[in-house]
Amino acid sequence: MAQIKNVVLVHGAFTDGSSWTEVIVRLQALGYTVTAVQNPLTSLADDVAATRRVLKRQDGPVVLVGHSWGGAVITEAGTAPNVAALVYVSALAPDQGEAVMDLQRHGPPSPGMQGAKPDADGLLWFDPAAFHDALAADVRLERAQLLAATQQPVAGRCFADKLSGAAWRDKPSWYLLSQDDRALAPELQAWMAQRMKASVVTVPSSHMSLISHADDVVRLVEKAARAG
């Protein structure tokens, strides 16, 4: 099978598609056609729909990549027929009929998430003062401050929405595990990756591994592109 050349990137909560900048420029330099989804973060269904719109625009098979909350999105959206491989980057991976909040019983609490605070409209915002230490400790302070300033809130209901399908049950998966993650417990990441029977790469990273370990992410995407 020829190497896959299309990569679709799905961002997590509190960020947008620009959080993939370091990965995008590297993949483009290698000749990949790269598209970053802009999730509304208003519900699982809305984010899956946004991702599927991008998938429909691809010419040929796709490596679908998700970071953090984006892992839940690619798990459902990845059932699209043109998705050949899945890459999870410090990401959530629920099963069919499961919600993100259901996963918490399989790992210890994540202390970094104490920085997420709801507003009167049910949207979660991350405290800018806590953003660097909690989510991006190994990212340059200036970059972390930019992420905090441009953050996109996530609807609390997203984490209670149950998945109608799980693409990792039928498609090959890879997982980048961030072992210094304070927002998604490494123990939970390991449990999810094992359940998926994913090929795992472990990096000494904060939750924002897509920035601090962009080279490792790109190498994992390349593995998926060659194998998918």
Backbone as a ProteinNet text record, in pm:
[ID]
protein_1_A
[PRIMARY]
MAQIKNVVLVHGAFTDGSSWTEVIVRLQALGYTVTAVQNPLTSLADDVAATRRVLKRQDGPVVLVGHSWGGAVITEAGTAPNVAALVYVSALAPDQGEAVMDLQRHGPPSPGMQGAKPDADGLLWFDPAAFHDALAADVRLERAQLLAATQQPVAGRCFADKLSGAAWRDKPSWYLLSQDDRALAPELQAWMAQRMKASVVTVPSSHMSLISHADDVVRLVEKAARAG
[TERTIARY]
83.9	0	87.4	49.5	126.9	112.2	214.8	211.3	99.2	26.6	-80.8	-19.4	-80	-24.8	-117.1	-238.2	-331.8	-334.4	-317.8	-322	-423.2	-516.5	-615.1	-591.5	-579	-543.9	-662.9	-691.2	-807.6	-759.5	-784.6	-733.1	-818.1	-767.5	-834.9	-909.9	-953	-1024	-929.4	-986.9	-916.5	-819.9	-817.5	-727	-804.3	-731.6	-790.9	-689.7	-717.6	-632.2	-488.9	-465.8	-329.4	-238.7	-296.3	-212.2	-125	-160.5	-84.2	26.8	52.4	145	278.2	339.3	471.4	467.5	357.3	341.1	311.8	225.3	185.7	305.8	390.5	502.2	598.5	614.6	703.9	643.8	514.4	451	446	417.8	415.9	552.4	657	792.4	826.1	756.7	777.8	687	603.5	519.8	378.5	336.3	200.1	100.4	-21.1	-132.4	-198.4	-192.8	-233.9	-351.1	-450.7	-563.4	-590.1	-602.3	-636.6	-782.8	-858.8	-1000.7	-1013.5	-1116.8	-1149.7	-1277.5	-1260.6	-1375.2	-1450	-1583.4	-1657.9	-1653.5	-1623.4	-1616.8	-1749.1	-1859.6	-1992.1	-2062.7	-2023.9	-2074.4	-1990.7	-1996.6	-1926.8	-1979.7	-2111	-2170.9	-2125.2	-2117.3	-2074.1	-1929.7	-1844.1	-1702.2	-1681.6	-1757.6	-1749.7	-1795.4	-1902.2	-1951.9	-1848.3	-1782.1	-1678.8	-1563.6	-1527.3	-1418.8	-1458.4	-1580.4	-1625	-1634.6	-1666	-1666.9	-1528.2	-1427.6	-1289.7	-1249.8	-1288.8	-1254.4	-1312	-1431.3	-1494.5	-1416.7	-1338.1	-1261.9	-1128.7	-1092.1	-963.2	-969	-860.3	-848.7	-763.1	-827.9	-754.3	-760.7	-692	-695.4	-629.7	-667	-628.7	-571.6	-468	-427.9	-497.5	-581.1	-658	-592.5	-559.1	-478.6	-557.2	-561.5	-632.2	-548.2	-557.4	-490	-594.9	-571.5	-654.5	-801.2	-893.8	-1035.2	-1051	-962.8	-969.3	-961.1	-906.3	-903.1	-1042.7	-1132.2	-1271.1	-1336.5	-1304.6	-1362.7	-1318.1	-1187.8	-1140.4	-1187.7	-1215.9	-1265.1	-1398.8	-1486	-1614.6	-1604.4	-1542.2	-1532.8	-1449.1	-1358.6	-1268.8	-1334.6	-1463.8	-1535.8	-1562.2	-1534.4	-1549.2	-1463.1	-1511.4	-1441.6	-1303.7	-1277	-1145.4	-1039.2	-1074.1	-975.4	-908.7	-778.1	-703.3	-627.5	-596.4	-516.8	-548.3	-532	-560.2	-434.4	-408.4	-296.8	-350	-327.9	-371	-250.4	-260	-149.9	-193.8	-146.4	-188.6	-340.1	-409.3	-549.7	-642.3	-767.9	-874.6	-922.9	-957.3	-1001.5	-1115.6	-1235.7	-1350.3	-1388.7	-1472.1	-1526.3	-1669.2	-1726.7	-1866	-1955	-2048.3	-2139	-2079	-1957.8	-1884.8	-1865.7	-1862.7	-1832.9	-1694.2	-1638.5	-1506.6	-1507	-1614.4	-1617.8	-1617.2	-1661.4	-1660.5	-1519	-1426	-1288.7	-1216.1	-1262.6	-1188.5	-1173.3	-1262.1	-1252.2	-1136.2	-1073.6	-963.3	-825.9	-824.2	-696.5	-711.1	-599	-604.2	-650.2	-688.8	-727.5	-612	-648.1	-547.9	-544.6	-442.1	-442.4	-445.6	-390.7	-386.5	-523.1	-623	-754.9	-828.7	-769.7	-830.8	-835.2	-755.4	-755.1	-873.9	-954	-1071.1	-1190.5	-1248.3	-1357.2	-1476.8	-1599.4	-1717.6	-1766.7	-1827.8	-1893.2	-2044.1	-2121.2	-2265.9	-2336.2	-2269.1	-2328.8	-2291.2	-2221.4	-2183.7	-2059.7	-1984.5	-1859.8	-1741.8	-1645.7	-1526.1	-1414.6	-1354.2	-1237.9	-1121	-1000	-883.8	-816.8	-792.7	-731.1	-597.5	-583.9	-458.3	-336.8	-354.8	-242.7	-193.3	-279.8	-243.4	-207.8	-229.7	-218.2	-80.1	24.6	160.2	194.1	179.4	218.7	130.8	2.8	-89.9	-91.7	-80.2	-96.8	29.1	120.6	228.6	361.1	396.2	514	644.2	650.2	773.7	766	669.3	655.4	707.8	770.5	818.3	705.8	739.2	638.4	560.1	629.5	562.3	459.3	492.6	399.2	279.5	305.2	196.6	103.5	160.7	79.5	-5.9	48.6	-28.9	-145	-118.9	-225.2	-336	-295.6	-393.4	-476.1	-410.8	-479.1	-577.2	-548.6	-633.3	-720.2	-728.5	-801.7	-947	-1002.4	-1143	-1209.8	-1316.8	-1381.1	-1448.8	-1469.2	-1534.1	-1661.7	-1767.6	-1893.2	-1877.7	-1920.2	-1908.4	-1979.7	-2084.4	-2161.3	-2078.8	-1972.7	-1889.7	-1842.5	-1806.9	-1746.4	-1849	-1977.9	-2084.3	-2147.3	-2118	-2173.8	-2113.2	-2199	-2152.5	-2127.8	-2025.5	-1987.8	-2079.9	-2111	-2194.1	-2110.1	-1978.8	-1889.4	-1747.8	-1663.3	-1523.2	-1435.8	-1374.8	-1296.9	-1176.9	-1122.4	-1002.6	-1030.6	-1156.5	-1190	-1161.2	-1162.5	-1146.7	-1025.8	-961.9	-854.2	-726.6	-611.2	-484.5	-465.2	-410.7	-396.6	-256.1	-213.2	-85.7	-113.5	-31.8	-55.9	74.6	76.7	189.3	152	220.1	189.2	281.6	223.4	302.5	313	432.1	446.6	457.6	472.1	473	345	239.3	111.2	35.7	-2.3	-79.3	-228.5	-264.7	-404	-474	-398.2	-453.3	-356.5	-395.7	-305	-234.9	-102	-29.3	-79.9	-124	-176.9	-303.2	-387	-507.6	-471.4	-373.8	-328.5	-281	-202.9	-150.3	-263.3	-363.5	-475.9	-553.2	-578.6	-652.3	-574	-445	-362.6	-358.8	-350.6	-348.7	-482.4	-592.4	-723.7	-740.3	-684.6	-694.6	-599.9	-504.7	-395.4	-318.5	-299	-226.4	-75.7	-4.3	142.2	177	254.1	275.2	418	429.6	556.9	541.1	634.3	628.4	730.8	687.3	777.6	768.8	878.2	876.9	816.3	685.6	619.4	504.8	473.1	350.2	233.2	115.5	-2.4	10	81.4	92.9	208.8	208.6	314.9	318.8	206.8	204.5	291.8	324.6	414.3	555.6	567.7	700.9	771	693.5	751.8	696	694.3	639.1	712.4	843.2	918.7	873.3	846.4	798.3	659	575.4	441.9	451.8	536.7	552.8	604.4	700.5	750.9	640.8	552.3	444.8	343.1	313.4	223.7	282.5	414.4	478.6	468.6	482.6	467.4	327.3	228.5	90	64.9	124.8	106.6	167.7	277.7	341.5	268.5	215.2	150.8	3.8	-59.6	-201.5	-236.5
-119.9	0	124.9	223.2	347.1	425.6	503.9	583.3	686.1	700.3	799.1	939.3	1031.6	1167.8	1272.7	1232.5	1327.5	1310.8	1420.9	1419.7	1523.7	1480.7	1571.5	1574.4	1694.4	1716	1773.6	1716.6	1759.3	1805.5	1931.2	1990.5	1953.4	1986.7	1955.2	2073.2	2056.8	2162.9	2278.6	2397.6	2521	2570.3	2505.3	2547.6	2556	2582.1	2575.2	2510.1	2513.2	2444	2492.7	2615.8	2670.3	2604.6	2527.9	2457	2352.3	2317.6	2219.7	2283.5	2412.1	2483.8	2411.9	2372.4	2308.8	2176.9	2105.3	1979.2	2006.3	2103.2	2133.3	2168	2259.1	2304.2	2189.4	2100.4	1985.5	1886.6	1858	1765.5	1822.9	1951.2	2013.4	2007.9	2026.7	2020	1880.9	1779.7	1641.2	1602.4	1696.6	1672	1627	1628.2	1587.2	1700.9	1663.3	1757.2	1758.6	1872	1879.7	1976	1934.1	2020.7	2012.1	2127.1	2131.8	2170.2	2084.9	2111.4	2223.3	2306.4	2406.7	2359.9	2291.9	2240.8	2353.6	2352.7	2451.6	2426	2300.9	2262	2285.8	2268.4	2290	2159	2049.7	1916.1	1816.1	1690.5	1586.8	1580.9	1584.4	1575.4	1690	1811.7	1927.1	1912.2	1864.8	1850.1	1736.5	1628.2	1518.2	1565.6	1644.7	1697.1	1786.9	1872.2	1959.6	1878.3	1770.9	1685.6	1610.3	1560.4	1486.4	1575.5	1703.8	1795.9	1807.1	1812.2	1819.3	1687.7	1576.2	1446.2	1430.4	1482.3	1471.8	1548.7	1644.3	1725.9	1663.1	1552.3	1490.7	1403	1404.3	1322.4	1200.8	1090.6	970	940.7	833.7	792.4	895.1	887.7	990.5	926	989.8	964.6	1071.2	1029	1120.3	1125.9	1246.9	1267.9	1353.3	1312.6	1390.1	1414.8	1536.2	1570.4	1592.2	1535.1	1560	1523.9	1619.1	1597	1553.5	1598.4	1559.7	1409.9	1337.4	1192.3	1133.1	1187.9	1141.1	1170.2	1286.7	1326.4	1232.8	1203.3	1115.5	972.2	933.8	798.4	776.7	878.4	864.9	905.1	1018.3	1065	970.7	897.9	809.1	687.4	667.4	558.4	589.7	712.5	749.1	656.2	616.1	514.1	554.4	684.1	723.8	738.6	714.8	717.2	580.4	579.9	453.6	426.1	530.5	513.4	625.7	596.4	691.5	713.2	840	873	956.7	907.8	976.2	1042.8	1172.5	1249.8	1299.3	1233	1268.6	1284	1182.6	1200	1101.8	1141.5	1058.6	961.1	839	737.7	656.3	711.8	635.9	522.7	434.6	327.2	364.5	287	305.5	297.5	393.5	396.3	455.6	504.8	558.6	708.8	781.9	924	947.7	1063.6	1097.3	1090.1	1138.5	1138.2	996.1	898.2	759.6	704.5	764.2	714.7	741.6	838.5	882.5	773.6	674.8	568.3	473.3	486.5	398.1	459.8	576.6	640	737.6	783.8	877.7	1015.9	1102.5	1238.2	1311.4	1407.4	1488.4	1626.8	1656.8	1780.9	1907.4	1900	2018.7	2070.1	1982.7	2023.5	2110.7	2133.3	2225	2367.2	2393.4	2526.9	2552.8	2450.4	2466.4	2510.2	2626.5	2682.6	2712.5	2674.2	2700	2843.7	2893.8	3023.6	3001.7	3110.3	3100.6	3030.4	3017.3	2955.1	2808.4	2753	2612.9	2586.6	2692.2	2678	2675.7	2589.5	2580.7	2664.3	2747.6	2827.9	2785.5	2795.6	2758.1	2884.7	2885.5	3000	3032.9	3150.6	3185.3	3177.8	3209.2	3206.1	3064.3	2965.6	2825.9	2751.4	2813.3	2743.3	2682.3	2759.3	2712	2591.4	2604.8	2496.8	2373.1	2393.3	2280.4	2206.2	2279	2217.9	2215.1	2307.8	2327.4	2360.4	2286.1	2320	2314.9	2233.1	2223.4	2301.3	2391.5	2480.9	2618.3	2689.9	2824.8	2906.9	2985.7	3063	3152.2	3214.1	3304.1	3229.8	3107.3	3027.1	2984.6	2947.8	2910.1	3028.6	3146.4	3265.6	3297.5	3272	3291.9	3193	3068.9	2969.2	3010.1	3058.7	3100.8	3218.7	3311.7	3432.1	3402.8	3300.4	3267.9	3144.9	3102.9	2979.1	2987	2870.3	2856.6	2774.3	2823.4	2747.3	2623	2525.4	2400.2	2383.3	2339.9	2316.3	2196.6	2212	2104	1976.7	1991.4	1875.8	1782.6	1835.1	1752.2	1626.4	1641.2	1530.5	1426.8	1461.3	1367.6	1302.5	1352.8	1297.2	1159	1062.6	926.1	902.2	824.7	797.6	692.2	713	616.3	513.3	534.4	439.7	460.6	361.1	368.2	314	404.8	365.6	279.2	295.3	218.7	68.9	31.5	-111.1	-180.1	-103.4	-161.8	-109.9	-4.8	58.7	66.3	58.3	62.5	196.3	188.6	309	319.6	444	475.7	574.3	569.7	655	716.1	849.4	921.2	949.8	885.5	896.6	999.1	1100.5	1206.2	1176.2	1137.1	1084.2	1190.9	1318.3	1426.3	1508.9	1446.8	1513.9	1536.1	1661.4	1692.6	1710.4	1710.3	1730.8	1601.3	1501.9	1370.5	1266.9	1203.1	1115.5	1013.8	1005	906.9	764.5	731.8	597.9	571.9	674.5	660.5	651.7	730.4	721.7	579.3	522.6	388.1	285.7	302	209	216.3	336.8	353	295.7	323.9	273.6	121.5	62.5	-83.6	-141.6	-78.9	-126.9	-122.3	-19.8	-6	-98.1	-155.3	-229.9	-140	-16.3	81.4	61.1	103	110.5	236.5	223.4	333.5	386.4	518.9	587.9	677.6	668.9	748.5	860.4	981.2	1097.1	1167.6	1229.9	1303.7	1442.2	1447.5	1569.5	1610.6	1739.1	1791.6	1751.2	1800.7	1769.9	1825.3	1933.9	1997	1936.6	1804.8	1732.8	1765.6	1806.1	1842.3	1963.8	2039.9	2154.1	2118.9	2069.4	2045.7	1925.3	1831.3	1712.2	1692.4	1802.9	1799.2	1699.3	1686.3	1590.5	1447.8	1414.9	1280.8	1256.7	1359.2	1347.7	1319.9	1395.3	1378.6	1238.8	1191	1055.7	951.3	971.9	876.1	883.8	1004	1020.4	952.4	966.6	900.9	748.7	695.2	550.3	507.1	582.4	550.9	564.9	665.2	687.8	575.6	522.7	412.8	280.3	261.3	134	130.7	250	254.1	221.9
0	0	0	-83.7	-90.3	38.6	70.3	192.9	186.2	295.8	305.4	309	235.6	229.2	291.6	334.1	395	545.8	617.3	763.8	810.5	893.9	952.9	1102.8	1157.4	1297.6	1374	1488.8	1568.3	1705.9	1737.1	1861.5	1982	2098.4	2223.1	2281.9	2405.8	2477.8	2508.8	2519	2555.8	2447.6	2330.6	2223.7	2092.9	1983.8	1851.1	1757.8	1629.5	1534.4	1530.7	1573.1	1569.9	1673.2	1767.3	1864.2	1794.9	1671.1	1592.5	1509.2	1525.3	1436.8	1420.1	1531.2	1524.3	1447.8	1458.7	1385.8	1238.5	1212.2	1074.4	988.1	1035.2	951.2	922.9	1017.7	996	895.1	908.7	815.8	674.3	663.9	531.3	465.4	543.6	489.3	437.4	490.5	447.4	330.9	286.3	169.9	197.5	323.1	355.8	328.3	293.8	286	423.2	490.3	630.7	646.3	722.6	755.2	904.3	969	1111.1	1125	1189.9	1215.9	1318.2	1301	1402.9	1473.1	1584.4	1659.7	1730.2	1727.5	1805.5	1956.1	1994.7	2136.4	2208.3	2134.6	2191.9	2228	2164	2197.5	2120.9	2161.1	2086.5	1943.7	1928.4	1794.9	1705.3	1761.3	1681.6	1637.1	1726.5	1692.9	1592.9	1608.4	1512.2	1374.8	1370.8	1243.3	1176.4	1255.3	1199.9	1142.5	1211.2	1165.1	1038.5	1034.4	916.3	793.5	812.8	698	637.5	724.2	674.9	609.3	668.2	610.7	470.1	447.1	315.6	208.8	248.7	154.4	115.4	177.1	151.3	26.4	-48.7	-169.1	-137.5	-99.6	-64.6	83.5	125.9	266.4	358.2	485.4	583.6	709.4	765.2	902.7	988	1080.7	1164.8	1302.1	1345.4	1466.1	1565.4	1691.9	1793	1915.8	1968.7	2094.3	2203	2321.2	2438.4	2410.4	2427.7	2395.8	2249.6	2163.2	2023	2002.3	2099.6	2090.4	2090.5	2171.3	2171.9	2037.6	1982.2	1854	1742	1735.4	1626.7	1645.8	1770.4	1794.8	1725.1	1729.2	1660.2	1513.4	1484.9	1345.7	1260.7	1325.4	1253.2	1193.2	1219.4	1153.9	1007.3	964.1	822	736.7	620.8	541.2	491.1	476	424.1	532.6	658.8	767.4	775	751.5	748	876	953.2	1074.3	1171.9	1299.6	1406.9	1489.7	1524.6	1612.2	1728	1849.3	1970.5	2035.4	2062	2119.3	2256.8	2361.8	2498.6	2502	2450.4	2414.8	2485.5	2490.3	2543.7	2436.9	2479.6	2384.1	2443.6	2446	2497.3	2401.3	2450.2	2369.3	2327.8	2239.2	2200.6	2323.5	2335.3	2449.1	2575	2566.6	2681.4	2663.2	2772.7	2771.4	2830.3	2800.6	2854.6	3006.6	3068.4	3214.8	3271.9	3192.5	3238.9	3251.2	3179.5	3179	3310.6	3385.6	3503.1	3609	3608.1	3708.4	3680.2	3564.1	3527.3	3553.9	3618.3	3648.7	3763.4	3819.3	3931	3884.6	3978.1	3941.6	3872.5	3789.5	3718.6	3782.5	3864.6	3942.4	3857.2	3736.4	3652.5	3612.6	3611.6	3566.4	3666.8	3783	3878.7	3824.8	3721.1	3659.5	3569.6	3540.5	3454.1	3537.8	3504	3582.8	3492.5	3535.1	3453.5	3468	3361.4	3370.3	3381	3379.3	3399.6	3283.9	3171.4	3053.3	3037.9	3136.5	3129.4	3046.3	3018.8	2944.1	3040.5	3012.7	3095.8	3034.4	3115.5	3077.5	3165.1	3111.6	3191.8	3245	3374.3	3441.4	3374.7	3312.7	3244.3	3335.1	3463.6	3557.8	3582.7	3561.1	3584.9	3457.6	3342.6	3214.1	3193.3	3217.5	3190.5	3277.5	3408.3	3499	3482.6	3460.1	3457.8	3324.5	3215.1	3083.7	2999.1	3022.9	2926.6	2993.3	3098	3178	3098.9	2993.8	2916.1	2784.6	2776.9	2661.9	2703.4	2609.7	2640.4	2702.3	2804.7	2875.4	2779.3	2684.2	2590.6	2506.4	2466.7	2386.8	2472.1	2595.6	2685.4	2712.8	2727.9	2750.7	2629.1	2510.1	2387.6	2380.6	2417	2421	2518.8	2635	2735.4	2687.3	2617.2	2570.9	2457.7	2378.2	2263	2286.9	2411.4	2441.8	2399.8	2366.6	2331.5	2440.9	2499.6	2606.7	2552.3	2639.5	2601.9	2683.6	2617.6	2688.6	2782.3	2906.1	3001.7	2957.2	2876.5	2831.2	2742.5	2681.2	2593.1	2665	2790.3	2863.5	2908.8	2895.3	2930.4	2807.7	2689.5	2566.2	2539.4	2510.5	2486.2	2336.9	2307.9	2169.9	2107.7	1980.5	1908.6	1834	1828.6	1761.9	1809.3	1788.5	1830.4	1717.8	1642	1524.4	1559.7	1680.9	1716.2	1727.8	1733.8	1738.1	1604.6	1496.7	1363.1	1286	1336.4	1260.3	1343.1	1277.6	1351.9	1422.4	1543.4	1626.4	1684.4	1700.9	1764.3	1877.7	1983.5	2100	2148.3	2159.5	2220.7	2365.2	2459.4	2601.8	2665.6	2728.8	2793.3	2942.4	2985.9	3121.1	3229.9	3192.1	3290.5	3282.4	3234.8	3209.2	3339.8	3366.9	3486.7	3456.5	3327.1	3288	3249.5	3207.7	3174.8	3230.6	3337.5	3413.3	3322.5	3330.6	3249.1	3268.7	3390.7	3416.2	3333.1	3319.5	3239	3090.5	3048.6	2909.7	2878.2	2968.8	2947.1	2941.8	3027.9	3028.6	2897.3	2848.9	2723.8	2606.5	2601.7	2492.1	2490.8	2609	2617.9	2573.4	2614.6	2575.1	2422.9	2360.7	2215.3	2139.9	2214.8	2151.3	2054.9	2098.7	2018	2029.5	1927.3	1934.4	2011.6	2119.5	2213.6	2207.2	2207.4	2226.1	2348.5	2442.3	2564.9	2560	2594.9	2594.8	2730.3	2775.7	2902.7	2881.9	2871.4	2824.8	2914.9	2908	2965.4	2875.5	2907.3	2827.3	2685.2	2668	2536	2457.3	2449.4	2378.4	2230.7	2173.9	2033	2003.4	2107.2	2092.1	2138.1	2260.3	2317.2	2256.6	2200.3	2138.6	1997.8	1922.9	1787	1699	1715.2	1633.5	1659.4	1785.5	1819.1	1760.9	1764.5	1706.6	1557.2	1489.4	1344.4	1311.4	1389	1363.3	1378.8	1477.2	1498.2	1382.9	1337.1	1222.4	1098.9	1081.5	967.1	975.1	1094.2	1112	1072	1116.6	1083.5	933.3	871.2	727.8	645.7	691.5	618.4	638.8	759.7	791.4	750.5	751.3	724.4	582.6
[MASK]
++++++++++++++++++++++++++++++++++++++++++++++++++++++++++++++++++++++++++++++++++++++++++++++++++++++++++++++++++++++++++++++++++++++++++++++++++++++++++++++++++++++++++++++++++++++++++++++++++++++++++++++++++++++++++++++++++++

